[in-house]
């Protein structure tokens, strides 16, 4: 499913700008959407996978070249093979602050700091008496740098290195019904990471702004 999320991140983020400089009062409206539906015949039966995600974003330039906003996201995954089924529902909500620095004609560097809360529920039901539910809740502070090129006064092409640095905390609970009893465990995890390698997750986007 990580590949699906990568495709969703690469999807275009829409907004509109009246001029090259992002002026105070400009409004950013954007987001991404992704879906997948596959059917594959296997020895155990038909393997059916469905995936959908949507992530809207709204921001406003509080100063020239400085945008603050909020973002939301939801992703759903369903996989069924014979009588076994796996589902995952995930969401996130957060705030971001993005600073643009003009390098010269049509080029910008930018840095985005984001604080987000996320949660997910994963359900694995292999047999009628065997069910496992995994719930995760947590928050993350991340930094994403990138470069933008203004193709024209309204259209920006952008490349970014997602979450080049981040810190976060999450709590995961696992409840399993084995048919002979209920098993429960809980795990807390704190993370601090940097992501600056050849395998860093790159994203591309097309951006537009509504200028005041």
mmCIF file of C-alpha atoms in Angstrom:
data_model
loop_
_atom_site.group_PDB
_atom_site.id
_atom_site.type_symbol
_atom_site.label_atom_id
_atom_site.label_comp_id
_atom_site.label_asym_id
_atom_site.label_seq_id
_atom_site.Cartn_x
_atom_site.Cartn_y
_atom_site.Cartn_z
ATOM 1 C CA UNK A 1 0.000 0.000 0.000
ATOM 2 C CA UNK A 2 3.026 2.290 0.399
ATOM 3 C CA UNK A 3 3.275 2.449 -3.398
ATOM 4 C CA UNK A 4 -0.284 3.726 -3.535
ATOM 5 C CA UNK A 5 0.522 6.446 -1.013
ATOM 6 C CA UNK A 6 3.572 7.425 -3.099
ATOM 7 C CA UNK A 7 1.352 7.816 -6.151
ATOM 8 C CA UNK A 8 -1.099 9.846 -4.106
ATOM 9 C CA UNK A 9 1.681 12.184 -2.945
ATOM 10 C CA UNK A 10 2.924 12.630 -6.525
ATOM 11 C CA UNK A 11 -0.598 13.612 -7.618
ATOM 12 C CA UNK A 12 -1.075 17.306 -8.546
ATOM 13 C CA UNK A 13 -1.880 19.836 -5.785
ATOM 14 C CA UNK A 14 -4.082 22.579 -7.254
ATOM 15 C CA UNK A 15 -4.061 26.350 -6.456
ATOM 16 C CA UNK A 16 -4.005 29.723 -8.419
ATOM 17 C CA UNK A 17 -1.748 32.859 -8.333
ATOM 18 C CA UNK A 18 -2.174 36.147 -10.135
ATOM 19 C CA UNK A 19 1.562 36.878 -10.283
ATOM 20 C CA UNK A 20 4.955 35.213 -9.821
ATOM 21 C CA UNK A 21 5.473 36.453 -6.280
ATOM 22 C CA UNK A 22 3.132 34.892 -3.753
ATOM 23 C CA UNK A 23 1.580 38.048 -2.344
ATOM 24 C CA UNK A 24 0.000 38.523 1.067
ATOM 25 C CA UNK A 25 -3.635 37.427 1.037
ATOM 26 C CA UNK A 26 -3.215 34.842 -1.742
ATOM 27 C CA UNK A 27 -5.238 31.678 -1.092
ATOM 28 C CA UNK A 28 -3.923 28.166 -1.678
ATOM 29 C CA UNK A 29 -6.464 25.453 -2.467
ATOM 30 C CA UNK A 30 -5.060 22.056 -3.219
ATOM 31 C CA UNK A 31 -4.862 18.389 -2.487
ATOM 32 C CA UNK A 32 -4.398 14.958 -3.956
ATOM 33 C CA UNK A 33 -6.620 12.036 -4.828
ATOM 34 C CA UNK A 34 -5.766 8.439 -5.659
ATOM 35 C CA UNK A 35 -7.660 5.200 -6.219
ATOM 36 C CA UNK A 36 -6.953 1.639 -7.305
ATOM 37 C CA UNK A 37 -9.133 -1.395 -8.002
ATOM 38 C CA UNK A 38 -7.535 -4.695 -9.033
ATOM 39 C CA UNK A 39 -8.750 -8.276 -9.414
ATOM 40 C CA UNK A 40 -6.350 -11.197 -9.719
ATOM 41 C CA UNK A 41 -7.172 -14.892 -9.914
ATOM 42 C CA UNK A 42 -5.111 -17.000 -7.512
ATOM 43 C CA UNK A 43 -5.082 -20.585 -6.329
ATOM 44 C CA UNK A 44 -7.076 -19.703 -3.210
ATOM 45 C CA UNK A 45 -9.617 -17.637 -5.145
ATOM 46 C CA UNK A 46 -10.025 -14.133 -6.498
ATOM 47 C CA UNK A 47 -7.674 -11.566 -4.955
ATOM 48 C CA UNK A 48 -9.564 -8.266 -4.970
ATOM 49 C CA UNK A 49 -7.885 -5.044 -3.826
ATOM 50 C CA UNK A 50 -9.490 -1.637 -3.483
ATOM 51 C CA UNK A 51 -7.722 1.527 -2.391
ATOM 52 C CA UNK A 52 -8.802 5.160 -2.165
ATOM 53 C CA UNK A 53 -7.274 8.288 -0.668
ATOM 54 C CA UNK A 54 -8.004 12.001 -0.643
ATOM 55 C CA UNK A 55 -6.001 14.814 0.943
ATOM 56 C CA UNK A 56 -7.330 18.383 0.607
ATOM 57 C CA UNK A 57 -5.241 21.398 1.603
ATOM 58 C CA UNK A 58 -6.102 25.047 2.282
ATOM 59 C CA UNK A 59 -3.668 27.879 2.954
ATOM 60 C CA UNK A 60 -3.300 31.654 2.895
ATOM 61 C CA UNK A 61 -0.254 33.883 2.452
ATOM 62 C CA UNK A 62 0.048 35.718 5.767
ATOM 63 C CA UNK A 63 3.023 37.646 4.326
ATOM 64 C CA UNK A 64 4.606 37.813 0.898
ATOM 65 C CA UNK A 65 6.016 34.337 0.136
ATOM 66 C CA UNK A 66 4.875 32.927 3.512
ATOM 67 C CA UNK A 67 1.895 30.541 3.488
ATOM 68 C CA UNK A 68 0.108 29.062 6.516
ATOM 69 C CA UNK A 69 -2.646 26.514 6.259
ATOM 70 C CA UNK A 70 -4.341 23.276 7.234
ATOM 71 C CA UNK A 71 -4.402 19.845 5.629
ATOM 72 C CA UNK A 72 -6.564 16.748 5.944
ATOM 73 C CA UNK A 73 -6.284 13.232 4.630
ATOM 74 C CA UNK A 74 -8.113 9.925 4.456
ATOM 75 C CA UNK A 75 -7.108 6.588 2.962
ATOM 76 C CA UNK A 76 -9.000 3.304 2.793
ATOM 77 C CA UNK A 77 -7.721 -0.129 1.770
ATOM 78 C CA UNK A 78 -9.633 -3.372 1.237
ATOM 79 C CA UNK A 79 -8.146 -6.731 0.251
ATOM 80 C CA UNK A 80 -10.170 -9.953 -0.027
ATOM 81 C CA UNK A 81 -8.965 -13.451 -0.900
ATOM 82 C CA UNK A 82 -11.480 -16.287 -0.503
ATOM 83 C CA UNK A 83 -12.756 -15.995 3.116
ATOM 84 C CA UNK A 84 -9.800 -13.888 4.299
ATOM 85 C CA UNK A 85 -10.160 -10.118 4.407
ATOM 86 C CA UNK A 86 -7.905 -7.227 5.374
ATOM 87 C CA UNK A 87 -9.040 -3.618 5.775
ATOM 88 C CA UNK A 88 -7.245 -0.433 6.715
ATOM 89 C CA UNK A 89 -8.707 3.015 7.359
ATOM 90 C CA UNK A 90 -6.298 5.893 8.004
ATOM 91 C CA UNK A 91 -6.695 9.625 8.524
ATOM 92 C CA UNK A 92 -4.596 12.665 9.355
ATOM 93 C CA UNK A 93 -5.142 16.344 10.088
ATOM 94 C CA UNK A 94 -2.575 19.046 10.593
ATOM 95 C CA UNK A 95 -1.237 22.557 10.101
ATOM 96 C CA UNK A 96 1.680 23.746 7.989
ATOM 97 C CA UNK A 97 3.840 26.814 7.438
ATOM 98 C CA UNK A 98 5.681 27.198 4.114
ATOM 99 C CA UNK A 99 8.314 29.828 3.342
ATOM 100 C CA UNK A 100 9.352 30.627 -0.250
ATOM 101 C CA UNK A 101 12.711 32.205 -1.136
ATOM 102 C CA UNK A 102 13.118 33.714 -4.601
ATOM 103 C CA UNK A 103 16.345 32.574 -6.253
ATOM 104 C CA UNK A 104 15.947 34.515 -9.452
ATOM 105 C CA UNK A 105 13.600 34.713 -12.385
ATOM 106 C CA UNK A 106 10.960 31.949 -12.047
ATOM 107 C CA UNK A 107 12.833 29.880 -9.396
ATOM 108 C CA UNK A 108 12.101 29.468 -5.672
ATOM 109 C CA UNK A 109 13.470 27.469 -2.789
ATOM 110 C CA UNK A 110 10.954 26.586 -0.086
ATOM 111 C CA UNK A 111 10.817 24.937 3.289
ATOM 112 C CA UNK A 112 7.655 23.571 4.885
ATOM 113 C CA UNK A 113 7.190 22.737 8.562
ATOM 114 C CA UNK A 114 4.132 20.618 9.327
ATOM 115 C CA UNK A 115 2.524 19.307 12.498
ATOM 116 C CA UNK A 116 0.032 16.489 11.996
ATOM 117 C CA UNK A 117 -2.078 14.077 14.020
ATOM 118 C CA UNK A 118 -2.869 10.724 12.448
ATOM 119 C CA UNK A 119 -4.694 7.519 13.213
ATOM 120 C CA UNK A 120 -5.456 4.185 11.614
ATOM 121 C CA UNK A 121 -7.448 1.001 12.187
ATOM 122 C CA UNK A 122 -6.366 -2.258 10.574
ATOM 123 C CA UNK A 123 -8.609 -5.321 10.651
ATOM 124 C CA UNK A 124 -7.465 -8.802 9.597
ATOM 125 C CA UNK A 125 -10.150 -11.489 9.451
ATOM 126 C CA UNK A 126 -8.677 -14.737 8.155
ATOM 127 C CA UNK A 127 -11.412 -17.044 9.387
ATOM 128 C CA UNK A 128 -14.774 -16.618 11.063
ATOM 129 C CA UNK A 129 -13.204 -17.137 14.519
ATOM 130 C CA UNK A 130 -9.870 -15.399 13.931
ATOM 131 C CA UNK A 131 -9.933 -11.604 13.976
ATOM 132 C CA UNK A 132 -7.140 -9.097 14.683
ATOM 133 C CA UNK A 133 -7.605 -5.346 15.118
ATOM 134 C CA UNK A 134 -4.630 -2.955 15.220
ATOM 135 C CA UNK A 135 -5.215 0.706 16.132
ATOM 136 C CA UNK A 136 -2.576 3.421 15.895
ATOM 137 C CA UNK A 137 -2.719 7.043 17.055
ATOM 138 C CA UNK A 138 0.064 9.596 17.054
ATOM 139 C CA UNK A 139 1.543 12.904 15.980
ATOM 140 C CA UNK A 140 4.515 14.060 13.919
ATOM 141 C CA UNK A 141 6.474 17.255 13.317
ATOM 142 C CA UNK A 142 8.232 17.230 9.952
ATOM 143 C CA UNK A 143 10.305 19.438 7.659
ATOM 144 C CA UNK A 144 10.071 19.244 3.854
ATOM 145 C CA UNK A 145 12.390 21.269 1.577
ATOM 146 C CA UNK A 146 11.970 21.716 -2.148
ATOM 147 C CA UNK A 147 12.341 23.841 -5.243
ATOM 148 C CA UNK A 148 9.605 25.453 -7.367
ATOM 149 C CA UNK A 149 9.680 26.782 -10.914
ATOM 150 C CA UNK A 150 7.098 29.283 -12.154
ATOM 151 C CA UNK A 151 6.178 28.096 -15.655
ATOM 152 C CA UNK A 152 4.023 31.200 -15.982
ATOM 153 C CA UNK A 153 2.286 33.695 -13.684
ATOM 154 C CA UNK A 154 -0.238 31.103 -12.545
ATOM 155 C CA UNK A 155 1.467 27.723 -12.825
ATOM 156 C CA UNK A 156 4.272 26.393 -10.616
ATOM 157 C CA UNK A 157 6.083 23.078 -11.049
ATOM 158 C CA UNK A 158 7.499 21.764 -7.778
ATOM 159 C CA UNK A 159 9.809 19.037 -6.510
ATOM 160 C CA UNK A 160 10.281 18.174 -2.826
ATOM 161 C CA UNK A 161 12.012 15.738 -0.485
ATOM 162 C CA UNK A 162 9.239 14.590 1.834
ATOM 163 C CA UNK A 163 9.914 14.691 5.590
ATOM 164 C CA UNK A 164 13.667 15.199 5.334
ATOM 165 C CA UNK A 165 13.628 15.513 9.141
ATOM 166 C CA UNK A 166 10.906 14.466 11.562
ATOM 167 C CA UNK A 167 10.066 13.657 15.166
ATOM 168 C CA UNK A 168 6.969 11.783 16.239
ATOM 169 C CA UNK A 169 5.157 9.642 18.753
ATOM 170 C CA UNK A 170 2.532 6.959 18.284
ATOM 171 C CA UNK A 171 0.671 4.399 20.363
ATOM 172 C CA UNK A 172 -0.368 1.085 18.865
ATOM 173 C CA UNK A 173 -2.837 -1.381 20.381
ATOM 174 C CA UNK A 174 -3.406 -4.900 19.087
ATOM 175 C CA UNK A 175 -6.433 -7.028 19.928
ATOM 176 C CA UNK A 176 -6.577 -10.576 18.600
ATOM 177 C CA UNK A 177 -9.450 -13.049 18.881
ATOM 178 C CA UNK A 178 -7.821 -16.451 18.428
ATOM 179 C CA UNK A 179 -11.035 -18.410 18.898
ATOM 180 C CA UNK A 180 -9.889 -19.645 22.301
ATOM 181 C CA UNK A 181 -9.423 -16.254 23.949
ATOM 182 C CA UNK A 182 -8.622 -12.573 23.528
ATOM 183 C CA UNK A 183 -5.021 -11.363 23.366
ATOM 184 C CA UNK A 184 -4.221 -7.658 23.909
ATOM 185 C CA UNK A 185 -0.989 -5.678 23.858
ATOM 186 C CA UNK A 186 0.021 -2.034 23.629
ATOM 187 C CA UNK A 187 3.204 -0.463 22.294
ATOM 188 C CA UNK A 188 4.410 3.155 22.432
ATOM 189 C CA UNK A 189 7.060 4.412 20.036
ATOM 190 C CA UNK A 190 8.997 7.668 19.781
ATOM 191 C CA UNK A 191 10.853 8.425 16.541
ATOM 192 C CA UNK A 192 13.400 11.005 15.439
ATOM 193 C CA UNK A 193 14.693 10.616 11.916
ATOM 194 C CA UNK A 194 16.442 12.293 9.002
ATOM 195 C CA UNK A 195 15.902 11.239 5.432
ATOM 196 C CA UNK A 196 18.665 12.453 3.109
ATOM 197 C CA UNK A 197 19.722 9.598 0.864
ATOM 198 C CA UNK A 198 19.367 8.454 -2.726
ATOM 199 C CA UNK A 199 16.242 6.567 -1.604
ATOM 200 C CA UNK A 200 14.562 9.652 -0.098
ATOM 201 C CA UNK A 201 10.884 9.905 -1.122
ATOM 202 C CA UNK A 202 10.678 12.554 -3.837
ATOM 203 C CA UNK A 203 7.404 14.134 -4.903
ATOM 204 C CA UNK A 204 6.382 16.254 -7.869
ATOM 205 C CA UNK A 205 3.441 18.620 -7.948
ATOM 206 C CA UNK A 206 1.755 21.326 -10.002
ATOM 207 C CA UNK A 207 0.668 24.363 -7.959
ATOM 208 C CA UNK A 208 -1.585 27.334 -8.647
ATOM 209 C CA UNK A 209 -2.661 30.190 -6.359
ATOM 210 C CA UNK A 210 -5.722 32.421 -6.033
ATOM 211 C CA UNK A 211 -4.289 35.924 -5.632
ATOM 212 C CA UNK A 212 -6.100 38.652 -3.824
#
